mmCIF file of C-alpha atoms in Angstrom:
data_model
loop_
_atom_site.group_PDB
_atom_site.id
_atom_site.type_symbol
_atom_site.label_atom_id
_atom_site.label_comp_id
_atom_site.label_asym_id
_atom_site.label_seq_id
_atom_site.Cartn_x
_atom_site.Cartn_y
_atom_site.Cartn_z
ATOM 1 C CA UNK A 1 -23.554 14.375 29.878
ATOM 2 C CA UNK A 2 -26.525 12.031 29.466
ATOM 3 C CA UNK A 3 -25.431 11.315 25.894
ATOM 4 C CA UNK A 4 -21.919 10.355 27.072
ATOM 5 C CA UNK A 5 -23.351 8.008 29.702
ATOM 6 C CA UNK A 6 -25.634 6.371 27.141
ATOM 7 C CA UNK A 7 -22.754 5.843 24.704
ATOM 8 C CA UNK A 8 -20.529 4.488 27.474
ATOM 9 C CA UNK A 9 -23.309 2.129 28.598
ATOM 10 C CA UNK A 10 -23.841 0.898 25.046
ATOM 11 C CA UNK A 11 -20.116 0.231 24.603
ATOM 12 C CA UNK A 12 -19.975 -1.705 27.863
ATOM 13 C CA UNK A 13 -22.962 -3.803 26.754
ATOM 14 C CA UNK A 14 -21.180 -4.435 23.463
ATOM 15 C CA UNK A 15 -18.138 -5.670 25.387
ATOM 16 C CA UNK A 16 -15.928 -2.651 24.669
ATOM 17 C CA UNK A 17 -14.696 -0.033 27.038
ATOM 18 C CA UNK A 18 -14.951 3.573 25.777
ATOM 19 C CA UNK A 19 -11.118 3.624 25.632
ATOM 20 C CA UNK A 20 -11.033 0.501 23.425
ATOM 21 C CA UNK A 21 -13.618 2.017 21.074
ATOM 22 C CA UNK A 22 -11.550 5.208 20.735
ATOM 23 C CA UNK A 23 -8.382 3.195 20.042
ATOM 24 C CA UNK A 24 -10.010 0.877 17.497
ATOM 25 C CA UNK A 25 -8.272 1.266 14.139
ATOM 26 C CA UNK A 26 -10.179 3.212 11.519
ATOM 27 C CA UNK A 27 -11.517 1.053 8.702
ATOM 28 C CA UNK A 28 -9.800 0.903 5.337
ATOM 29 C CA UNK A 29 -12.352 0.233 2.607
ATOM 30 C CA UNK A 30 -11.292 -1.020 -0.818
ATOM 31 C CA UNK A 31 -13.909 -1.356 -3.512
ATOM 32 C CA UNK A 32 -13.553 -3.037 -6.886
ATOM 33 C CA UNK A 33 -15.528 -0.384 -8.732
ATOM 34 C CA UNK A 34 -15.212 -0.991 -12.447
ATOM 35 C CA UNK A 35 -13.598 -3.150 -15.115
ATOM 36 C CA UNK A 36 -12.930 -1.490 -18.455
ATOM 37 C CA UNK A 37 -11.818 -3.372 -21.582
ATOM 38 C CA UNK A 38 -8.698 -1.840 -23.161
ATOM 39 C CA UNK A 39 -6.532 -2.900 -26.095
ATOM 40 C CA UNK A 40 -5.474 -6.421 -25.077
ATOM 41 C CA UNK A 41 -5.899 -5.537 -21.383
ATOM 42 C CA UNK A 42 -8.439 -5.029 -18.630
ATOM 43 C CA UNK A 43 -8.359 -1.725 -16.753
ATOM 44 C CA UNK A 44 -9.249 -2.210 -13.083
ATOM 45 C CA UNK A 45 -10.698 0.745 -11.142
ATOM 46 C CA UNK A 46 -10.498 0.620 -7.327
ATOM 47 C CA UNK A 47 -11.884 3.107 -4.818
ATOM 48 C CA UNK A 48 -9.950 3.260 -1.551
ATOM 49 C CA UNK A 49 -11.209 5.047 1.548
ATOM 50 C CA UNK A 50 -8.770 5.617 4.402
ATOM 51 C CA UNK A 51 -10.703 7.102 7.320
ATOM 52 C CA UNK A 52 -7.621 6.815 9.540
ATOM 53 C CA UNK A 53 -5.489 9.727 10.636
ATOM 54 C CA UNK A 54 -2.294 8.527 8.967
ATOM 55 C CA UNK A 55 -1.359 8.141 5.329
ATOM 56 C CA UNK A 56 -0.808 4.640 4.011
ATOM 57 C CA UNK A 57 2.212 5.093 1.816
ATOM 58 C CA UNK A 58 3.327 2.662 0.689
ATOM 59 C CA UNK A 59 0.199 0.539 0.332
ATOM 60 C CA UNK A 60 1.037 -2.480 -1.799
ATOM 61 C CA UNK A 61 -1.537 -5.195 -2.433
ATOM 62 C CA UNK A 62 -0.957 -8.770 -3.619
ATOM 63 C CA UNK A 63 -3.936 -9.592 -5.858
ATOM 64 C CA UNK A 64 -4.889 -12.894 -7.483
ATOM 65 C CA UNK A 65 -7.332 -12.837 -10.398
ATOM 66 C CA UNK A 66 -9.521 -15.865 -11.072
ATOM 67 C CA UNK A 67 -11.401 -16.685 -14.251
ATOM 68 C CA UNK A 68 -15.116 -17.449 -14.250
ATOM 69 C CA UNK A 69 -14.122 -21.135 -14.092
ATOM 70 C CA UNK A 70 -12.367 -20.552 -10.732
ATOM 71 C CA UNK A 71 -8.877 -21.123 -12.144
ATOM 72 C CA UNK A 72 -6.132 -18.645 -11.278
ATOM 73 C CA UNK A 73 -5.597 -16.333 -14.211
ATOM 74 C CA UNK A 74 -3.021 -13.867 -12.919
ATOM 75 C CA UNK A 75 -1.196 -12.738 -9.786
ATOM 76 C CA UNK A 76 0.070 -9.193 -9.443
ATOM 77 C CA UNK A 77 1.233 -6.626 -6.917
ATOM 78 C CA UNK A 78 -0.248 -3.134 -7.168
ATOM 79 C CA UNK A 79 0.721 0.084 -5.444
ATOM 80 C CA UNK A 80 -2.238 2.060 -4.113
ATOM 81 C CA UNK A 81 -1.056 4.688 -1.589
ATOM 82 C CA UNK A 82 -3.848 6.510 0.240
ATOM 83 C CA UNK A 83 -3.546 9.845 2.077
ATOM 84 C CA UNK A 84 -4.981 10.177 5.594
ATOM 85 C CA UNK A 85 -8.731 10.839 5.812
ATOM 86 C CA UNK A 86 -9.205 10.609 2.057
ATOM 87 C CA UNK A 87 -10.948 8.622 -0.635
ATOM 88 C CA UNK A 88 -8.975 8.041 -3.830
ATOM 89 C CA UNK A 89 -9.390 6.134 -7.079
ATOM 90 C CA UNK A 90 -6.526 3.969 -8.274
ATOM 91 C CA UNK A 91 -6.490 2.200 -11.608
ATOM 92 C CA UNK A 92 -4.180 -0.267 -13.275
ATOM 93 C CA UNK A 93 -4.136 -2.240 -16.506
ATOM 94 C CA UNK A 94 -3.760 -6.018 -16.574
ATOM 95 C CA UNK A 95 -2.161 -6.852 -19.922
ATOM 96 C CA UNK A 96 -3.465 -9.921 -21.701
ATOM 97 C CA UNK A 97 -6.501 -10.167 -19.386
ATOM 98 C CA UNK A 98 -10.055 -10.062 -20.704
ATOM 99 C CA UNK A 99 -12.455 -8.235 -18.392
ATOM 100 C CA UNK A 100 -15.268 -10.573 -19.464
ATOM 101 C CA UNK A 101 -13.238 -13.565 -18.315
ATOM 102 C CA UNK A 102 -12.827 -12.365 -14.705
ATOM 103 C CA UNK A 103 -14.872 -14.151 -12.055
ATOM 104 C CA UNK A 104 -13.256 -12.980 -8.822
ATOM 105 C CA UNK A 105 -10.393 -11.031 -7.292
ATOM 106 C CA UNK A 106 -8.655 -12.195 -4.133
ATOM 107 C CA UNK A 107 -6.678 -9.862 -1.908
ATOM 108 C CA UNK A 108 -4.058 -12.504 -1.206
ATOM 109 C CA UNK A 109 -1.890 -10.377 1.071
ATOM 110 C CA UNK A 110 -0.872 -6.861 2.027
ATOM 111 C CA UNK A 111 2.799 -6.464 1.114
ATOM 112 C CA UNK A 112 3.195 -2.976 2.604
ATOM 113 C CA UNK A 113 0.920 -0.704 4.632
ATOM 114 C CA UNK A 114 2.632 2.481 5.733
ATOM 115 C CA UNK A 115 5.731 0.312 6.133
ATOM 116 C CA UNK A 116 6.819 -3.188 5.201
ATOM 117 C CA UNK A 117 6.950 -4.373 8.824
ATOM 118 C CA UNK A 118 4.849 -7.453 9.579
ATOM 119 C CA UNK A 119 2.967 -5.754 12.444
ATOM 120 C CA UNK A 120 1.889 -2.861 10.201
ATOM 121 C CA UNK A 121 0.797 -5.238 7.429
ATOM 122 C CA UNK A 122 -1.188 -7.440 9.837
ATOM 123 C CA UNK A 123 -2.892 -4.418 11.425
ATOM 124 C CA UNK A 124 -3.815 -3.224 7.957
ATOM 125 C CA UNK A 125 -5.394 -6.564 7.022
ATOM 126 C CA UNK A 126 -7.529 -6.404 10.182
ATOM 127 C CA UNK A 127 -8.814 -2.940 9.146
ATOM 128 C CA UNK A 128 -9.786 -3.972 5.620
ATOM 129 C CA UNK A 129 -13.326 -4.056 4.324
ATOM 130 C CA UNK A 130 -13.697 -5.188 0.730
ATOM 131 C CA UNK A 131 -16.581 -4.738 -1.701
ATOM 132 C CA UNK A 132 -17.301 -5.095 -5.406
ATOM 133 C CA UNK A 133 -19.675 -3.095 -7.612
ATOM 134 C CA UNK A 134 -18.779 -5.193 -10.647
ATOM 135 C CA UNK A 135 -21.664 -7.513 -11.500
ATOM 136 C CA UNK A 136 -20.603 -11.155 -11.360
ATOM 137 C CA UNK A 137 -17.114 -10.421 -9.957
ATOM 138 C CA UNK A 138 -16.455 -10.858 -6.235
ATOM 139 C CA UNK A 139 -13.639 -9.227 -4.251
ATOM 140 C CA UNK A 140 -12.585 -11.141 -1.136
ATOM 141 C CA UNK A 141 -9.712 -11.554 1.296
#
């Protein structure tokens, strides 16, 4: 009982009601984990964590790759469905792209997130947290 009151008090101080905190969408974390040189391609490894209670299928991301000079190198759409309450690894090859030449990756848009409806896509963007473990390559939205 005391614990519940303390949590409720903290949420009120933070400007959230306990109901708002319970209804807050679960985060969707996408991590650029690894770049692997392949024959005339760069293999991109992404780790996706969906802590929400519903599967995100389809999950389609619009990515823009920039060279180390800041110039757009490539734009591509990738499918990365994620089951509910799961962490998965998705990988894709970018033909004609050198891994050494990559400077940053931009999540330009979410094309589908459980559906292709604009409200679902916008809610998905609000949930997103991006990170990169690749030295010298940022991943932003």
